[in-house]
Amino acid sequence: MTDDLTDTDDRDGPRDECGVFGIYAPGHDVARLSYFALYALQHRGQESAGIATTDVGGNIMTLRDLGLVSQVFDEQKLRSLPGDLALGHVRYSTTGSSAWENAQPVYRSDHRELALAHNGNLINAVELHNELREQGVGFRSTSDSEIIAALLSTHPAEKLEDAVADVLPRLRGAFSTVVMTSEKLVAFRDPHALRPLVLGMIGERYCVASESCALDIIGARLLREVQPGEVVTIDGGGISTQMAVEGERLASCVFEYIYFARPDSRMAGTTLQAARGRMGELLARESPVEADLVIAVPDSGTPAARGFSRASGIPQDDGFVKNRYVARTFIQPGQELRKHGLRLKFNPMPEIVAGQRLVVVDDSIVRGNTTRQIVQMLRDAGAKEVHLRITAPAIRNPCYYGIDMSTREEMIAHGRDTEEEIAEELGADSLHYLSLDGVYEAVGATRETHCDACFSGEYPLDHTPNEQDKHAFEHGLPLVRA
């Protein structure tokens, strides 16, 4: 999946959701550790970043802003965030607007002072929001994350973990969440395990993160995943756990394996780089093609391109040079430059691709705008044929659980029943999507424990949003009013 370079109108693909990190480590520079962990999780959200810290028994300090981690924080700001505990977040706006007020961590000080970082979407946000407003609870944002924070901040329970255990069963949807008070961290995960959350250890202290790559960068070791419906409490006494909800149908997002998680992260015992390589091998088995060269759309298609080359015997090379210094920016190019905007990120090499029958490997296609440009760029560089091979099935349905995809009508597979129709629309000589069975074979998992609704249209949760909320999810609108 190739990200957009400018504004959301040019976006071609699902946007990553959010990344969370929390650590209890007196004697460590927790703000700096959080900074590096968020840097490792930057791929999960490039819209805003924030860190909250506190000393044991002190007040919570929060610094958050729009932009990348490296844009929001510098040496002076990190030094202004001392403490024993820290909470970090990187964000995309899957619900609520991209305004500063919706950046995280969320801070509340009702019955108790807390900061909260959340990855996912609540599908009963409006119901809970209305209930809290009737109780006189005010809101400063349009994010469903503040609803969780308000439920916990206003809860009368003396212990935060007791409040979480009471609130968690009332939440519907996806919520891998970390909450911090001046005394402890509490991490919890929705009973369907839709979004990832892992537990790690640095020295004798504990931390939690969206992915294991965040633990690697700070020298922490991965202990295990936070279990579905589990509440993990980390404080001066170490760690304790309880199960708030058990026995729900597991529905971990299979798209994490295909694209969202970093290739060096480990999920369910699988290193994703290896799983994505197997996807490429299975693509070659499912859709053999006579070609001269395999190339990847960097970097998302690189592991699968290697696998395709291994299995097919077709040599692989780099067909594009990627500018690795391009990231989302608040400086928007003019209309003339936007026409050529993709070249800011990818530049094809005619010396490699000219006269060649190419297999072009990528992980997914949603709207198709970027893919169409890539095909044309390769033809302009002299490619003889362009055969697209994609390591995910066709995306035909929106996600209500924390991934920002286009509307169903904008998806290139909508209304096109065959791969031949889609290939023609993209200007490619052929197109093949990896089958859903192939995806699960590659990752060593089954549909019984995962969510693949964006491909299949089969939503695993008993509760789904009402029509008004579905419209908000699909069009990126706030679910609630501040």
Coordinates of C-alpha atoms in Angstrom, one line a residue:
M1 CA 0.0 0.0 0.0
T2 CA 1.5 3.3 -1.0
D3 CA 0.7 6.2 1.2
D4 CA -0.3 9.6 0.0
L5 CA 2.1 12.5 -0.1
T6 CA -0.1 15.5 0.2
D7 CA -3.7 15.8 1.4
T8 CA -6.4 13.2 2.0
D9 CA -8.0 13.9 -1.4
D10 CA -4.9 12.2 -2.9
R11 CA -4.9 9.3 -0.5
D12 CA -4.8 5.8 -2.0
G13 CA -5.0 3.1 0.7
P14 CA -6.1 2.4 4.2
R15 CA -4.5 4.7 6.8
D16 CA -2.8 3.1 9.8
E17 CA -4.7 3.6 13.0
C18 CA -2.7 4.6 16.1
G19 CA 0.2 3.5 18.2
V20 CA 0.4 3.4 22.0
F21 CA 3.2 3.0 24.5
G22 CA 3.3 3.0 28.3
I23 CA 6.1 2.5 30.8
Y24 CA 6.6 2.4 34.6
A25 CA 10.3 2.8 35.3
P26 CA 11.5 5.0 38.2
G27 CA 15.1 5.9 37.7
H28 CA 14.9 5.8 33.9
D29 CA 14.4 8.7 31.4
V30 CA 10.9 7.6 30.6
A31 CA 10.1 10.6 28.3
R32 CA 13.2 9.7 26.1
L33 CA 12.3 6.0 26.1
S34 CA 8.7 7.0 25.1
Y35 CA 10.1 9.2 22.3
F36 CA 12.1 6.3 20.8
A37 CA 9.3 3.9 21.2
L38 CA 6.9 6.3 19.4
Y39 CA 9.6 6.7 16.7
A40 CA 9.5 3.0 16.1
L41 CA 5.6 3.2 15.9
Q42 CA 5.6 6.2 13.6
H43 CA 4.2 4.0 10.8
R44 CA 1.0 3.6 12.8
G45 CA 0.1 7.3 12.8
Q46 CA 1.7 10.4 11.3
E47 CA -0.9 13.0 12.1
S48 CA -0.1 13.8 15.8
A49 CA 2.1 12.7 18.6
G50 CA 2.1 13.1 22.4
I51 CA 3.8 12.1 25.6
A52 CA 2.5 12.4 29.2
T53 CA 4.7 11.8 32.2
T54 CA 4.4 12.0 36.0
D55 CA 6.4 11.3 39.1
V56 CA 4.9 8.8 41.6
G57 CA 2.4 10.8 43.6
G58 CA 2.9 13.9 41.4
N59 CA 0.9 15.7 38.7
I60 CA 0.6 14.6 35.1
M61 CA 2.3 16.7 32.4
T62 CA 1.2 16.2 28.8
L63 CA 2.8 17.5 25.6
R64 CA 1.1 16.8 22.3
D65 CA 0.9 18.4 18.9
L66 CA 0.1 17.8 15.3
G67 CA 3.0 16.4 13.3
L68 CA 5.6 13.6 13.3
V69 CA 7.3 12.5 16.5
S70 CA 10.5 14.3 15.4
Q71 CA 8.5 17.4 14.6
V72 CA 6.6 17.5 17.9
F73 CA 9.6 16.7 20.3
D74 CA 13.1 18.1 20.6
E75 CA 15.7 17.9 23.3
Q76 CA 14.3 20.8 25.3
K77 CA 10.8 19.4 25.3
L78 CA 11.9 15.9 26.4
R79 CA 13.9 17.5 29.3
S80 CA 10.7 19.3 30.4
L81 CA 9.0 15.9 30.9
P82 CA 10.6 14.3 33.9
G83 CA 8.9 11.4 35.7
D84 CA 8.7 7.8 36.8
L85 CA 5.8 6.9 34.4
A86 CA 5.1 7.8 30.9
L87 CA 2.5 7.3 28.2
G88 CA 2.9 8.0 24.5
H89 CA 0.7 8.0 21.4
V90 CA 0.9 8.5 17.6
R91 CA -2.4 9.1 15.8
Y92 CA -4.4 9.1 12.7
S93 CA -7.9 10.5 12.9
T94 CA -10.2 7.5 12.4
T95 CA -12.9 9.2 14.4
G96 CA -13.0 12.8 15.2
S97 CA -11.3 15.5 13.2
S98 CA -7.5 16.1 12.9
A99 CA -7.7 19.1 15.2
W100 CA -5.2 19.5 18.0
E101 CA -7.9 18.8 20.5
N102 CA -8.1 15.3 19.3
A103 CA -4.4 14.6 19.7
Q104 CA -3.5 12.1 22.4
P105 CA -2.7 11.3 25.2
V106 CA -6.2 12.4 26.4
Y107 CA -6.0 14.2 29.8
R108 CA -9.0 14.2 32.3
S109 CA -9.2 15.3 35.9
D110 CA -12.8 14.6 37.1
H111 CA -12.9 12.1 40.0
R112 CA -9.3 11.1 39.3
E113 CA -6.5 12.6 37.2
L114 CA -5.4 10.4 34.3
A115 CA -4.0 10.4 30.8
L116 CA -5.1 7.8 28.2
A117 CA -3.8 6.5 24.9
H118 CA -6.1 4.5 22.7
N119 CA -5.8 2.5 19.4
G120 CA -9.0 1.5 17.8
N121 CA -12.6 2.6 17.3
L122 CA -15.7 2.3 19.6
I123 CA -18.8 1.4 17.7
N124 CA -21.1 2.4 20.5
A125 CA -19.4 5.8 21.0
V126 CA -22.6 7.9 20.5
E127 CA -24.6 5.9 23.0
L128 CA -21.9 6.3 25.7
H129 CA -21.3 9.9 24.8
N130 CA -25.0 10.7 25.2
E131 CA -25.1 8.9 28.5
L132 CA -22.2 10.9 29.9
R133 CA -23.6 14.2 28.6
E134 CA -26.9 13.5 30.4
Q135 CA -24.8 13.1 33.6
G136 CA -23.3 16.5 33.1
V137 CA -19.9 15.3 31.8
G138 CA -18.2 17.8 29.4
F139 CA -16.0 17.0 26.5
R140 CA -13.2 19.0 24.8
S141 CA -12.8 16.8 21.7
T142 CA -14.8 14.8 19.2
S143 CA -12.7 11.6 19.7
D144 CA -14.1 8.4 21.0
S145 CA -10.9 8.0 23.1
E146 CA -12.0 10.8 25.4
I147 CA -15.2 8.9 26.0
I148 CA -13.2 6.1 27.5
A149 CA -11.1 8.6 29.5
A150 CA -14.3 10.2 30.8
L151 CA -15.8 6.9 31.8
L152 CA -12.7 6.1 33.8
S153 CA -12.0 9.6 35.2
T154 CA -15.6 9.9 36.6
H155 CA -15.8 6.3 37.9
P156 CA -16.2 6.2 41.7
A157 CA -14.0 3.1 42.2
E158 CA -11.0 3.8 44.4
K159 CA -8.6 1.8 42.3
L160 CA -8.2 2.6 38.6
E161 CA -8.0 -1.1 37.6
D162 CA -11.4 -1.7 39.3
A163 CA -12.8 1.1 37.2
V164 CA -11.3 -0.4 34.1
A165 CA -12.7 -3.8 34.9
D166 CA -16.2 -2.3 35.3
V167 CA -16.1 -0.1 32.2
L168 CA -14.4 -2.5 29.8
P169 CA -17.5 -4.8 29.3
R170 CA -19.5 -1.7 28.3
L171 CA -17.2 -0.8 25.5
R172 CA -18.0 -2.2 22.0
G173 CA -15.5 -2.3 19.2
A174 CA -11.7 -2.1 19.1
F175 CA -9.7 -0.6 22.0
S176 CA -6.1 -1.4 22.9
T177 CA -5.7 1.2 25.6
V178 CA -3.2 2.4 28.2
V179 CA -4.2 4.6 31.1
M180 CA -1.9 6.4 33.5
T181 CA -2.4 8.0 36.9
S182 CA 0.3 9.3 39.2
E183 CA 0.6 5.9 40.8
K184 CA 0.3 3.3 38.1
L185 CA -0.3 2.2 34.5
V186 CA -3.2 0.1 33.5
A187 CA -3.3 -1.5 30.0
F188 CA -6.3 -3.3 28.6
R189 CA -7.4 -4.9 25.3
D190 CA -10.8 -5.5 23.8
P191 CA -12.2 -9.0 24.2
H192 CA -11.9 -9.6 20.4
A193 CA -8.2 -8.6 20.3
L194 CA -8.9 -6.5 17.2
R195 CA -5.9 -4.3 17.6
P196 CA -2.5 -5.5 18.9
L197 CA -0.9 -4.8 22.3
V198 CA 2.2 -6.4 23.8
L199 CA 3.8 -6.5 27.2
G200 CA 7.5 -6.1 27.6
M201 CA 10.2 -5.7 30.3
I202 CA 13.2 -3.3 30.5
G203 CA 15.5 -4.3 33.3
E204 CA 13.2 -5.1 36.2
R205 CA 10.5 -2.7 35.0
Y206 CA 7.5 -3.3 32.7
C207 CA 6.2 -1.5 29.6
V208 CA 3.4 -2.0 27.0
A209 CA 3.3 -1.1 23.3
S210 CA 1.3 -1.6 20.2
E211 CA 4.1 -3.7 18.6
S212 CA 7.2 -5.5 19.6
C213 CA 9.4 -3.2 17.4
A214 CA 8.9 -0.5 20.0
L215 CA 10.3 -2.7 22.7
D216 CA 13.3 -3.6 20.5
I217 CA 14.3 0.0 20.0
I218 CA 14.5 0.7 23.8
G219 CA 16.2 -2.5 24.7
A220 CA 13.2 -4.1 26.3
R221 CA 12.3 -7.8 25.8
L222 CA 9.0 -9.1 24.6
L223 CA 7.1 -11.1 27.3
R224 CA 3.8 -11.8 25.6
E225 CA 0.7 -10.2 24.1
V226 CA -1.9 -8.7 26.4
Q227 CA -4.7 -11.1 26.3
P228 CA -8.2 -10.3 24.9
G229 CA -10.3 -8.8 27.7
E230 CA -7.3 -8.7 30.1
V231 CA -6.5 -5.8 32.4
V232 CA -2.8 -5.4 33.2
T233 CA -1.8 -3.2 36.1
I234 CA 1.8 -2.0 36.5
D235 CA 2.9 -0.1 39.6
G236 CA 5.6 -0.1 42.3
G237 CA 4.7 -3.6 43.3
G238 CA 5.3 -5.0 39.8
I239 CA 2.6 -6.4 37.7
S240 CA -0.9 -7.9 38.3
T241 CA -3.6 -9.0 35.9
Q242 CA -7.3 -9.8 35.8
M243 CA -9.7 -10.9 33.2
A244 CA -12.6 -8.5 32.8
V245 CA -14.3 -10.3 29.9
E246 CA -13.7 -13.9 28.7
G247 CA -15.0 -16.2 26.0
E248 CA -15.6 -13.7 23.2
R249 CA -15.0 -14.6 19.6
L250 CA -11.4 -13.6 18.7
A251 CA -11.1 -11.3 15.7
S252 CA -7.5 -10.0 15.4
C253 CA -7.1 -7.8 12.3
V254 CA -5.5 -9.8 9.5
F255 CA -4.4 -6.6 7.8
E256 CA -1.8 -6.2 10.6
Y257 CA 0.0 -9.1 9.1
I258 CA -0.4 -7.9 5.5
Y259 CA 0.7 -4.3 6.0
F260 CA 0.1 -2.3 9.1
A261 CA 2.6 -3.8 11.6
R262 CA 6.3 -3.2 10.9
P263 CA 8.0 -6.2 9.2
D264 CA 10.4 -6.6 12.2
S265 CA 7.5 -6.9 14.6
R266 CA 6.3 -10.3 15.9
M267 CA 2.7 -11.2 16.2
A268 CA 1.4 -14.5 17.5
G269 CA 4.9 -15.9 17.3
T270 CA 5.4 -14.9 13.7
T271 CA 7.9 -12.4 12.4
L272 CA 6.0 -10.4 9.8
Q273 CA 8.9 -10.2 7.4
A274 CA 8.9 -13.9 7.0
A275 CA 5.1 -14.1 6.7
R276 CA 5.1 -11.5 4.0
G277 CA 7.8 -13.4 2.1
R278 CA 5.5 -16.4 2.2
M279 CA 2.7 -14.3 0.8
G280 CA 4.9 -13.6 -2.2
E281 CA 5.7 -17.3 -2.7
L282 CA 2.0 -18.2 -2.6
L283 CA 1.2 -15.4 -5.1
A284 CA 3.7 -17.0 -7.5
R285 CA 2.0 -20.3 -7.0
E286 CA -1.5 -19.0 -7.4
S287 CA -0.8 -16.7 -10.4
P288 CA 2.2 -17.8 -12.5
V289 CA 3.2 -15.4 -15.3
E290 CA 5.8 -15.3 -18.0
A291 CA 7.9 -12.3 -17.1
D292 CA 11.5 -11.1 -17.1
L293 CA 11.8 -9.2 -13.8
V294 CA 10.1 -8.9 -10.4
I295 CA 10.1 -5.5 -8.7
A296 CA 8.5 -4.2 -5.5
V297 CA 6.6 -1.1 -4.8
P298 CA 8.9 0.0 -1.9
D299 CA 8.9 -0.6 0.9
S300 CA 5.5 -2.4 1.5
G301 CA 5.9 -4.8 -1.3
T302 CA 9.6 -5.7 -0.8
P303 CA 9.4 -8.9 1.3
A304 CA 6.7 -10.3 -0.9
A305 CA 8.6 -9.5 -4.1
R306 CA 11.5 -11.5 -2.7
G307 CA 9.2 -14.4 -2.0
F308 CA 7.6 -14.2 -5.5
S309 CA 11.1 -14.2 -7.1
R310 CA 12.2 -17.2 -5.0
A311 CA 9.1 -19.3 -5.9
S312 CA 8.9 -18.3 -9.5
G313 CA 12.6 -18.3 -10.4
I314 CA 12.2 -14.9 -12.0
P315 CA 15.0 -12.5 -11.0
Q316 CA 14.3 -9.6 -8.8
D317 CA 15.7 -6.1 -8.9
D318 CA 14.9 -2.6 -7.7
G319 CA 12.7 -0.9 -10.3
F320 CA 12.2 2.2 -8.2
V321 CA 14.5 4.5 -6.2
K322 CA 12.6 5.7 -3.1
N323 CA 13.2 9.0 -1.5
R324 CA 13.3 8.0 2.2
Y325 CA 13.2 11.6 3.4
V326 CA 9.7 12.2 2.1
A327 CA 7.1 12.1 4.8
R328 CA 3.7 13.7 5.3
T329 CA 4.1 17.5 5.5
F330 CA 2.0 20.5 6.2
I331 CA 3.5 22.2 3.1
Q332 CA 1.2 21.4 0.2
P333 CA 2.5 21.5 -3.4
G334 CA 0.7 23.5 -6.0
Q335 CA -1.7 21.8 -8.5
E336 CA 1.0 21.5 -11.2
L337 CA 3.5 19.8 -8.8
R338 CA 0.7 17.6 -7.4
K339 CA 0.4 16.0 -10.8
H340 CA 3.9 14.8 -10.4
G341 CA 3.8 14.3 -6.7
L342 CA 4.4 10.6 -6.7
R343 CA 7.8 11.2 -8.1
L344 CA 8.7 12.9 -4.9
K345 CA 8.6 9.4 -3.3
F346 CA 9.2 7.0 -6.2
N347 CA 11.3 7.3 -9.3
P348 CA 11.5 4.5 -11.8
M349 CA 14.8 3.4 -13.3
P350 CA 14.6 3.1 -17.1
E351 CA 17.9 1.2 -17.1
I352 CA 16.3 -1.6 -15.1
V353 CA 12.7 -1.7 -16.4
A354 CA 13.0 -0.7 -20.1
G355 CA 12.0 -3.5 -22.4
Q356 CA 11.1 -5.8 -19.5
R357 CA 8.0 -7.8 -18.8
L358 CA 7.5 -6.8 -15.1
V359 CA 5.9 -8.4 -12.2
V360 CA 5.1 -5.5 -9.8
V361 CA 4.4 -6.6 -6.2
D362 CA 2.6 -4.6 -3.6
D363 CA 0.5 -5.3 -0.5
S364 CA -2.9 -3.8 -1.3
I365 CA -5.0 -1.6 -3.5
V366 CA -7.9 0.5 -2.3
R367 CA -8.8 3.4 -4.5
G368 CA -6.2 2.6 -7.1
N369 CA -5.1 6.2 -7.8
T370 CA -1.5 5.6 -6.8
T371 CA -1.3 2.2 -8.4
R372 CA -2.6 3.6 -11.7
Q373 CA 0.2 6.3 -11.6
I374 CA 2.8 3.6 -10.8
V375 CA 1.8 1.6 -13.8
Q376 CA 1.9 4.6 -16.1
M377 CA 5.3 5.7 -14.7
L378 CA 6.7 2.2 -15.5
R379 CA 5.3 2.3 -19.0
D380 CA 6.8 5.8 -19.5
A381 CA 10.2 4.3 -18.4
G382 CA 9.9 1.7 -21.2
A383 CA 8.4 -1.3 -19.5
K384 CA 7.1 -3.8 -22.1
E385 CA 4.4 -5.4 -19.8
V386 CA 3.2 -4.6 -16.3
H387 CA 1.7 -7.5 -14.3
L388 CA 0.4 -6.5 -10.8
R389 CA 0.5 -9.0 -8.0
I390 CA -1.1 -8.0 -4.7
T391 CA -0.6 -9.8 -1.3
A392 CA -4.1 -9.1 -0.1
P393 CA -7.5 -9.9 -1.5
A394 CA -9.6 -7.1 -3.1
I395 CA -10.8 -4.6 -0.5
R396 CA -14.5 -4.0 -1.0
N397 CA -15.8 -3.1 2.5
P398 CA -15.1 -0.3 5.1
C399 CA -13.6 -1.0 8.5
Y400 CA -15.4 0.0 11.6
Y401 CA -12.7 -1.1 14.0
G402 CA -9.9 1.5 13.7
I403 CA -8.6 1.5 10.1
D404 CA -9.5 4.5 8.0
M405 CA -10.4 3.3 4.5
S406 CA -12.1 5.0 1.7
T407 CA -15.8 4.9 1.2
R408 CA -17.1 1.7 -0.5
E409 CA -18.0 3.6 -3.6
E410 CA -14.4 4.9 -3.9
M411 CA -12.8 1.5 -3.7
I412 CA -11.6 0.4 -7.1
A413 CA -12.9 -3.2 -6.6
H414 CA -16.4 -1.8 -6.0
G415 CA -18.7 -2.7 -8.9
R416 CA -15.9 -4.6 -10.7
D417 CA -16.3 -8.3 -10.2
T418 CA -13.2 -9.6 -12.0
E419 CA -9.5 -9.0 -11.8
E420 CA -9.5 -8.4 -15.5
E421 CA -11.9 -5.4 -15.1
I422 CA -9.7 -3.9 -12.4
A423 CA -6.5 -4.5 -14.3
E424 CA -8.0 -2.7 -17.3
E425 CA -9.0 0.3 -15.1
L426 CA -5.4 0.4 -13.7
G427 CA -3.8 0.1 -17.2
A428 CA -2.0 -3.1 -16.2
D429 CA -1.6 -6.2 -18.5
S430 CA -2.8 -8.5 -15.7
L431 CA -3.7 -8.4 -12.0
H432 CA -3.9 -11.1 -9.3
Y433 CA -4.9 -10.7 -5.7
L434 CA -3.7 -13.3 -3.2
S435 CA -6.6 -15.4 -2.1
L436 CA -7.9 -15.2 1.5
D437 CA -6.9 -18.8 2.0
G438 CA -3.4 -17.9 0.8
V439 CA -3.2 -15.1 3.3
Y440 CA -4.1 -17.3 6.2
E441 CA -1.7 -20.0 5.0
A442 CA 1.1 -17.5 4.9
V443 CA 0.6 -16.2 8.4
G444 CA -0.3 -19.6 9.9
A445 CA -3.7 -18.5 11.2
T446 CA -7.4 -19.2 10.6
R447 CA -10.5 -17.1 9.9
E448 CA -12.0 -18.4 13.2
T449 CA -9.7 -16.1 15.2
H450 CA -9.3 -13.1 12.9
C451 CA -11.2 -10.3 11.2
D452 CA -11.1 -10.0 7.4
A453 CA -14.3 -8.0 7.0
C454 CA -12.6 -5.5 4.6
F455 CA -12.2 -8.4 2.2
S456 CA -15.1 -10.7 3.0
G457 CA -17.8 -8.3 4.3
E458 CA -18.3 -10.6 7.2
Y459 CA -18.1 -8.5 10.4
P460 CA -17.2 -10.6 13.4
L461 CA -18.7 -8.6 16.2
D462 CA -22.2 -9.1 17.4
H463 CA -22.6 -5.4 17.6
T464 CA -22.2 -3.3 14.5
P465 CA -22.7 0.5 14.1
N466 CA -26.0 1.9 13.2
E467 CA -26.5 3.5 9.8
Q468 CA -25.7 7.0 11.0
D469 CA -22.4 5.8 12.6
K470 CA -21.5 3.7 9.6
H471 CA -21.8 6.9 7.5
A472 CA -19.5 8.7 9.9
F473 CA -16.9 5.9 9.9
E474 CA -16.9 5.6 6.1
H475 CA -16.6 9.4 5.5
G476 CA -14.2 10.2 8.3
L477 CA -16.7 12.3 10.2
P478 CA -16.8 12.9 14.0
L479 CA -19.1 10.4 15.7
V480 CA -19.8 12.8 18.5
R481 CA -19.9 16.5 19.1
A482 CA -17.7 18.2 21.7

